[in-house]
Coordinates of N, CA and C in Angstrom, one line a residue:
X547 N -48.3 -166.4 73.1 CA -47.7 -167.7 72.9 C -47.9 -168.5 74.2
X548 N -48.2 -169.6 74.2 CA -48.7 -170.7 75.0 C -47.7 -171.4 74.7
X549 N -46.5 -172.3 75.8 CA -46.1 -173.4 75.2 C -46.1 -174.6 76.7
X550 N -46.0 -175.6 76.3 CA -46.1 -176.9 77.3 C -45.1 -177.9 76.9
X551 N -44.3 -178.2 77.2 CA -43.7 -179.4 77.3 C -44.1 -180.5 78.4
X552 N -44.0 -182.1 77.5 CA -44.7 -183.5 78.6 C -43.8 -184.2 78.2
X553 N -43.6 -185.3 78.8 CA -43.1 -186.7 78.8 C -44.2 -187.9 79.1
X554 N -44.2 -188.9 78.2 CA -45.3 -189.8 77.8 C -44.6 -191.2 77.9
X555 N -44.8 -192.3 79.2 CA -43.5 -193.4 78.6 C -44.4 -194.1 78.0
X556 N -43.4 -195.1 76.8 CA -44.1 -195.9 75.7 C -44.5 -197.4 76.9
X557 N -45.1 -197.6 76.0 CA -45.6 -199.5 76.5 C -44.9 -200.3 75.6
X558 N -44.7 -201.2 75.9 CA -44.7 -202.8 75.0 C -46.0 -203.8 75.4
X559 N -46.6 -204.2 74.3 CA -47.6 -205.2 74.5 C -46.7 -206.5 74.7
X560 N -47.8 -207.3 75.4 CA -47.2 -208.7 75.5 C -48.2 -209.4 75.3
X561 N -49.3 -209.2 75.1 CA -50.6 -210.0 74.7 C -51.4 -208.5 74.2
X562 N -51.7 -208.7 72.9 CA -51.7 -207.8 71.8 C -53.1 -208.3 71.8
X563 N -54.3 -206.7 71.8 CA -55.7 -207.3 71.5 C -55.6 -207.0 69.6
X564 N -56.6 -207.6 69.1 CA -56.9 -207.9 67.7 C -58.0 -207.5 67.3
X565 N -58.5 -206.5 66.6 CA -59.4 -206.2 66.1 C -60.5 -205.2 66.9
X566 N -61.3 -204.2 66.5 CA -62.2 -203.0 67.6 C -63.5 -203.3 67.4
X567 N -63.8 -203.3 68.8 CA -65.5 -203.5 68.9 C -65.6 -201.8 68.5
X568 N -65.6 -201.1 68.2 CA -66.0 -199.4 68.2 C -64.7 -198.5 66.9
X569 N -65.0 -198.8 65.9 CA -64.0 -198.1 65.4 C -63.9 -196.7 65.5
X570 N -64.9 -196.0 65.3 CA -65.3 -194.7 65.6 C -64.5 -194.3 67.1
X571 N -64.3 -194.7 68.1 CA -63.8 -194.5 69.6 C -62.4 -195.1 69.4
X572 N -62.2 -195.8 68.3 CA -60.9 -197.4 68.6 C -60.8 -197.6 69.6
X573 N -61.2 -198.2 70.0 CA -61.9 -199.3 71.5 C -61.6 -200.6 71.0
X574 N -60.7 -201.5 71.4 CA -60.5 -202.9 71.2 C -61.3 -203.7 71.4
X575 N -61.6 -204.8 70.9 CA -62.6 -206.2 70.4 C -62.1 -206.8 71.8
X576 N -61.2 -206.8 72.7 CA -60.8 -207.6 73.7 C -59.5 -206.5 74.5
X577 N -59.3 -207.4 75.6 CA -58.3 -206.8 76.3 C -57.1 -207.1 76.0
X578 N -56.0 -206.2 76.3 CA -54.3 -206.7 76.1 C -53.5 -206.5 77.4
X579 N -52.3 -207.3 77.5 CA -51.5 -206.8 78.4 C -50.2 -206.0 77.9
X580 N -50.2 -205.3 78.7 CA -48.7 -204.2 78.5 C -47.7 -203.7 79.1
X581 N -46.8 -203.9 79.1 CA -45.7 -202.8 80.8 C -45.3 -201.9 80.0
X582 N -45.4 -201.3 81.1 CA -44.8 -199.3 80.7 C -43.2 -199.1 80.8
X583 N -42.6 -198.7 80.1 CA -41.0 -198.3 80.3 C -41.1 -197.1 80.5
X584 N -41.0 -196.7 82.2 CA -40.8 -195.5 82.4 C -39.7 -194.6 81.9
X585 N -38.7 -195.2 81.4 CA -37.5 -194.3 81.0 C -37.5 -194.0 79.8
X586 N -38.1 -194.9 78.9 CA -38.4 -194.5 77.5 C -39.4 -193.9 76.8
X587 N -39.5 -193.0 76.2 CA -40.9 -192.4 76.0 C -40.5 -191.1 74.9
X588 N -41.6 -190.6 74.8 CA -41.6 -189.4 74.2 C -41.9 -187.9 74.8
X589 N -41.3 -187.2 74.6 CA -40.9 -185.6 75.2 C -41.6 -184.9 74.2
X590 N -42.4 -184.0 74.4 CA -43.5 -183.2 73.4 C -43.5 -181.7 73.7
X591 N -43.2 -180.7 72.9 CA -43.6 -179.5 73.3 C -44.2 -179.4 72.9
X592 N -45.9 -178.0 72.8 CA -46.6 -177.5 72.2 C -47.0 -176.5 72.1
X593 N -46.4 -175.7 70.8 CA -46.4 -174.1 71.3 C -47.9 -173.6 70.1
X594 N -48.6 -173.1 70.9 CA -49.8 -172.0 70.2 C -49.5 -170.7 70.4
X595 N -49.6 -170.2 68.9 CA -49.4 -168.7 68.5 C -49.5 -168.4 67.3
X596 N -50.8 -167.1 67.7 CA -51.8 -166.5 66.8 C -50.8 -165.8 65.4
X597 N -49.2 -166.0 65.5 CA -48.6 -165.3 64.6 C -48.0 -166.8 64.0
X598 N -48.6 -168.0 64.2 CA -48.5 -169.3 63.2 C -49.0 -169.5 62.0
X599 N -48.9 -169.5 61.0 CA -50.1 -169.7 59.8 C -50.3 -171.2 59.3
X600 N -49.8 -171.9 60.0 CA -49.9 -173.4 59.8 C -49.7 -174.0 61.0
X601 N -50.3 -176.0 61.1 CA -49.5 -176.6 62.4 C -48.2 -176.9 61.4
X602 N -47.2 -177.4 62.5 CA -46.0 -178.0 62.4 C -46.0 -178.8 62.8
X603 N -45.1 -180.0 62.5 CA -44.9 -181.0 63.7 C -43.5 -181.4 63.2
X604 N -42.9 -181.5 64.1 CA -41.2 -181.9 64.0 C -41.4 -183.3 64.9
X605 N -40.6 -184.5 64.2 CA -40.5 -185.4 65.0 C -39.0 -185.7 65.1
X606 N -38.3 -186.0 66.0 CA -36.9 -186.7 66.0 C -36.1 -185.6 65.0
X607 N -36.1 -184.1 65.1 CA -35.4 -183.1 64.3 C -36.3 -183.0 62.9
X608 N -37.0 -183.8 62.1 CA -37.7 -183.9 61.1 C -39.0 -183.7 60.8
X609 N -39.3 -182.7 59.8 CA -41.0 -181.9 59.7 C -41.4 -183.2 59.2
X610 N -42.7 -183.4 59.6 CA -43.6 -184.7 59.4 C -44.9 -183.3 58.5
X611 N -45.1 -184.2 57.3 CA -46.0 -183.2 56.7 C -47.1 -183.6 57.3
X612 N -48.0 -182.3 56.8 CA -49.8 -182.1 57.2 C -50.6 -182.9 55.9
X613 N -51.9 -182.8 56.2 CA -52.8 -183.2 55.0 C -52.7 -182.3 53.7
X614 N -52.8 -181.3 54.1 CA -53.5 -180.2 53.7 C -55.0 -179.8 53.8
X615 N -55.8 -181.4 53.3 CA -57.0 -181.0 53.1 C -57.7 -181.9 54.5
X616 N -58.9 -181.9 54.7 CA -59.5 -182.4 56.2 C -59.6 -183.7 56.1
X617 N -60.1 -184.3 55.0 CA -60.4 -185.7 54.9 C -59.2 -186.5 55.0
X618 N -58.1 -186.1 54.9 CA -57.1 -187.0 55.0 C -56.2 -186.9 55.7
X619 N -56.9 -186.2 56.9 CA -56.0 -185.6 58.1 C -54.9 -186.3 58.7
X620 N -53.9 -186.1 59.4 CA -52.8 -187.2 59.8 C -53.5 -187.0 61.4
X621 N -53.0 -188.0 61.8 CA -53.4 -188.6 63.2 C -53.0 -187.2 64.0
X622 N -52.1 -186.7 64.3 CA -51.5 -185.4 65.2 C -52.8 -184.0 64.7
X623 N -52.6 -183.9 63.6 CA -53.7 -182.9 63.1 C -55.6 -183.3 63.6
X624 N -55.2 -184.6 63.9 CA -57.2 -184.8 64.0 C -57.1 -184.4 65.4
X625 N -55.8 -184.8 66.5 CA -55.4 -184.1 67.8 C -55.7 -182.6 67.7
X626 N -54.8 -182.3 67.4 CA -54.6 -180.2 67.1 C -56.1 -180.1 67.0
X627 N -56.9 -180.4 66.0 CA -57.8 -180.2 65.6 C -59.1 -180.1 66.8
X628 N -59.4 -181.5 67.3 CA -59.9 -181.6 69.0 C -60.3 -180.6 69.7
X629 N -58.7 -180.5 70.0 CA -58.3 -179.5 71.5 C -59.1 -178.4 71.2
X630 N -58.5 -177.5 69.6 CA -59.0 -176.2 69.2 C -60.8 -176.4 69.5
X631 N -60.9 -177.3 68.8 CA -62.7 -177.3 69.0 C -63.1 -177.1 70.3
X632 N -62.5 -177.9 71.5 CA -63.1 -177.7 72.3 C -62.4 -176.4 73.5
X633 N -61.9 -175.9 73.0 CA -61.3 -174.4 73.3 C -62.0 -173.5 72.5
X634 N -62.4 -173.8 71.3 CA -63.7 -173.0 70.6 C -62.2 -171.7 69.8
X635 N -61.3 -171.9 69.4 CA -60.1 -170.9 69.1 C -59.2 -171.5 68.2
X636 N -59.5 -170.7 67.0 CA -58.3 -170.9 66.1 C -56.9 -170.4 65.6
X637 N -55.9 -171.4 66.6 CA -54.7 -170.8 66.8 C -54.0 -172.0 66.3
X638 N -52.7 -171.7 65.4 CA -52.0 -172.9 65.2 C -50.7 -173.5 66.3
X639 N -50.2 -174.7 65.6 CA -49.5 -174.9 66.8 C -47.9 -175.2 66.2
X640 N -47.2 -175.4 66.7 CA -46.3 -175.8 66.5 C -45.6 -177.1 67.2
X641 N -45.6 -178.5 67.3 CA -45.5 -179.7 67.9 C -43.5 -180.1 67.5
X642 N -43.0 -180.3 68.9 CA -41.8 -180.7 68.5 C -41.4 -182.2 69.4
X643 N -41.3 -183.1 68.6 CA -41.7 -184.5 69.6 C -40.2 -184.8 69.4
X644 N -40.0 -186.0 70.3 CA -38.4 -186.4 70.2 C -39.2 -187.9 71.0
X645 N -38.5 -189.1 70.4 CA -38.5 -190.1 70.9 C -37.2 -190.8 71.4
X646 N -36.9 -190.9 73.1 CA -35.3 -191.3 73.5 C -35.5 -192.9 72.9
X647 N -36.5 -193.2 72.7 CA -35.7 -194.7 72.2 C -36.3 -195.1 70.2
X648 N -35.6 -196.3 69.6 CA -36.3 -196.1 67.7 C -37.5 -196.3 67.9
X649 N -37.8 -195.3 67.5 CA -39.1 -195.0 66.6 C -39.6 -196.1 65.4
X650 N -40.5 -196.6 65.2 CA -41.4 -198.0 64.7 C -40.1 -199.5 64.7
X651 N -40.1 -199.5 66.3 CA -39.2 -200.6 66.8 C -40.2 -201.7 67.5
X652 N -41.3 -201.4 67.3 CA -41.9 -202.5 68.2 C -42.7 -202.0 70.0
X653 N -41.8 -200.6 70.0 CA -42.6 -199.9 71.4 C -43.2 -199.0 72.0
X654 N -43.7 -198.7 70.2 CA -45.6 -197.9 70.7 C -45.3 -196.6 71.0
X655 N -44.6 -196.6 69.7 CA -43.9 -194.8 69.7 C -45.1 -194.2 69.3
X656 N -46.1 -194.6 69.1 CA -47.0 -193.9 68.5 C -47.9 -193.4 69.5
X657 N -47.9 -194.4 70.1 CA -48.8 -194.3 71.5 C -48.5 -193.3 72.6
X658 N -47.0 -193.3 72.7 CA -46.8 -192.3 73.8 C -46.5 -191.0 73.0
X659 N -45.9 -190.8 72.1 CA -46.6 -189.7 71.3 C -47.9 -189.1 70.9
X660 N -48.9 -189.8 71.2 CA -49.9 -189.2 70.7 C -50.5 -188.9 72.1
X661 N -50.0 -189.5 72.9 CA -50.6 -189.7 74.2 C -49.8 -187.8 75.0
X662 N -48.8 -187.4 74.6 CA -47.8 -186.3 75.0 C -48.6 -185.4 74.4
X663 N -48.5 -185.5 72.8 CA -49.6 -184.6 72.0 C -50.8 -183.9 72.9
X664 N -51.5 -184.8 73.0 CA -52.7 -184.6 73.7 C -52.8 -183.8 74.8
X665 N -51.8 -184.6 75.7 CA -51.6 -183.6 77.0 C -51.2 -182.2 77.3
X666 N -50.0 -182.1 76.2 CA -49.4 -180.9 76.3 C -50.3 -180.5 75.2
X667 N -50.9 -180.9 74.4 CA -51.6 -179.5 73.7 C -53.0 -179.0 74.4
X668 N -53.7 -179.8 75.5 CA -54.8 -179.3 76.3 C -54.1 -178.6 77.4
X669 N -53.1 -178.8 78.1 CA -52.5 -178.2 79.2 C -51.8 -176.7 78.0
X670 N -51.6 -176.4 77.0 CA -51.5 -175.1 76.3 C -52.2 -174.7 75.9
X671 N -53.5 -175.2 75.9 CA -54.8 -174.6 75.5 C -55.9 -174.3 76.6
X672 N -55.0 -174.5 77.6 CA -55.6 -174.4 79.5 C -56.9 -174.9 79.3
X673 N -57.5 -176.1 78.7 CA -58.6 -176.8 78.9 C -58.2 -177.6 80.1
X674 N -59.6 -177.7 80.8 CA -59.0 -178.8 82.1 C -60.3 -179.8 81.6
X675 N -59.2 -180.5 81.4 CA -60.2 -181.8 80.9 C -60.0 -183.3 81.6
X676 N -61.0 -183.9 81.9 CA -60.4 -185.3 82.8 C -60.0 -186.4 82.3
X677 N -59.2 -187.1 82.9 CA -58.8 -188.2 82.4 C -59.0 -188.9 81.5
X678 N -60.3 -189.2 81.6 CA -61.1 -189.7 80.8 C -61.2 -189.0 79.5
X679 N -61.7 -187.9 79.6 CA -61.6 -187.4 78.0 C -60.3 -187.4 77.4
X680 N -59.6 -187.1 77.9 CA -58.3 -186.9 77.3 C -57.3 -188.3 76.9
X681 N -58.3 -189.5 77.5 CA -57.8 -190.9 77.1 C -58.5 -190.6 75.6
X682 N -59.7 -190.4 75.6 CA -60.8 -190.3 74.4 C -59.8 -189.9 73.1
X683 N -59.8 -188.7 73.8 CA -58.9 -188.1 72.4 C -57.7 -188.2 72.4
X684 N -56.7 -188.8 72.9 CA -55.6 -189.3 72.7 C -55.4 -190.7 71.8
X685 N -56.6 -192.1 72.5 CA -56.9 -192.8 71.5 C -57.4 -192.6 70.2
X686 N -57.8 -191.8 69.7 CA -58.1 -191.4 68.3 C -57.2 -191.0 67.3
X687 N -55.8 -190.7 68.2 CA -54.5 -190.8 67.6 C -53.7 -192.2 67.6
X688 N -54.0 -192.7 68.7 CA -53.3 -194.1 68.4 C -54.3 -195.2 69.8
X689 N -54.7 -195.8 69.4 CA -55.2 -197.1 70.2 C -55.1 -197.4 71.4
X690 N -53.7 -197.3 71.7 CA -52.7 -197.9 72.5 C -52.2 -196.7 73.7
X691 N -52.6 -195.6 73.0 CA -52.1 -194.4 74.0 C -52.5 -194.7 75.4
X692 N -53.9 -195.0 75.7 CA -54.5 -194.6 76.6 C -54.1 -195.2 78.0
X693 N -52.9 -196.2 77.2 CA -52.5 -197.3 78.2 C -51.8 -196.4 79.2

């Protein structure tokens, strides 16, 4: 068993970009401005173990379902999914997020969540991956993460 726990603080935009030059990367059509609330954010554990037979994800005490099937993957699963590839290992995980402030309030709970996701599931999968990539695949869960 592998587990990691992160903390991820959310942003608020204040000049919101519109539209993606790159949808494939979600790369914005233009720049935005944002400030970070360090106090508010999301807390992520991520535990991998070979005796899992599914992912999980609990958000805010509540299982957030899977696809089931590939094509209609949820954003955290296209994550899980990543890491494993580039660890070359299929192990499932179990994801338990908690957001200290509401969740689809306006401050990019998605972002620092997916952004926590990311980190704590490469730091439990002991990939050492840089910055950079790990903005890559973090934005592929949300846009906005990378901020």
């Amino acid at each position: 068993m592998r587990k990691v726990k992160v903390f991820s603080p959310t942003n608020i935009a204040l000049a919101k970009y519109w539209g993606k030059r790159d949808p494939t990367l979600n790369l914005p059509a233009n720049s935005s401005l944002s400030v970070t609330l360090a106090d508010f954010g999301s807390e992520t554990e991520v535990v991998f173990d070979s005796r899992f037979k599914k992912d999980v994800f609990i958000l805010n005490g509540k299982e957030i379902p899977g696809s089931r099937v590939k094509p209609g993957m949820t954003r955290w699963e296209r994550i899980l999914n990543i890491l494993r590839d580039l660890k070359k290992e299929k192990v499932y995980a179990q994801v338990t997020s908690f957001n200290n402030f509401p969740t689809a309030a306006g401050l990019a709970s998605s972002a620092s969540g997916m952004s926590a996701l990311t980190l704590a599931g490469a730091k439990a999968l002991e990939l050492d991956l840089s910055k950079e990539k790990l903005s890559h695949i973090s934005r592929l869960g949300s846009g906005s993460s990378c901020r």
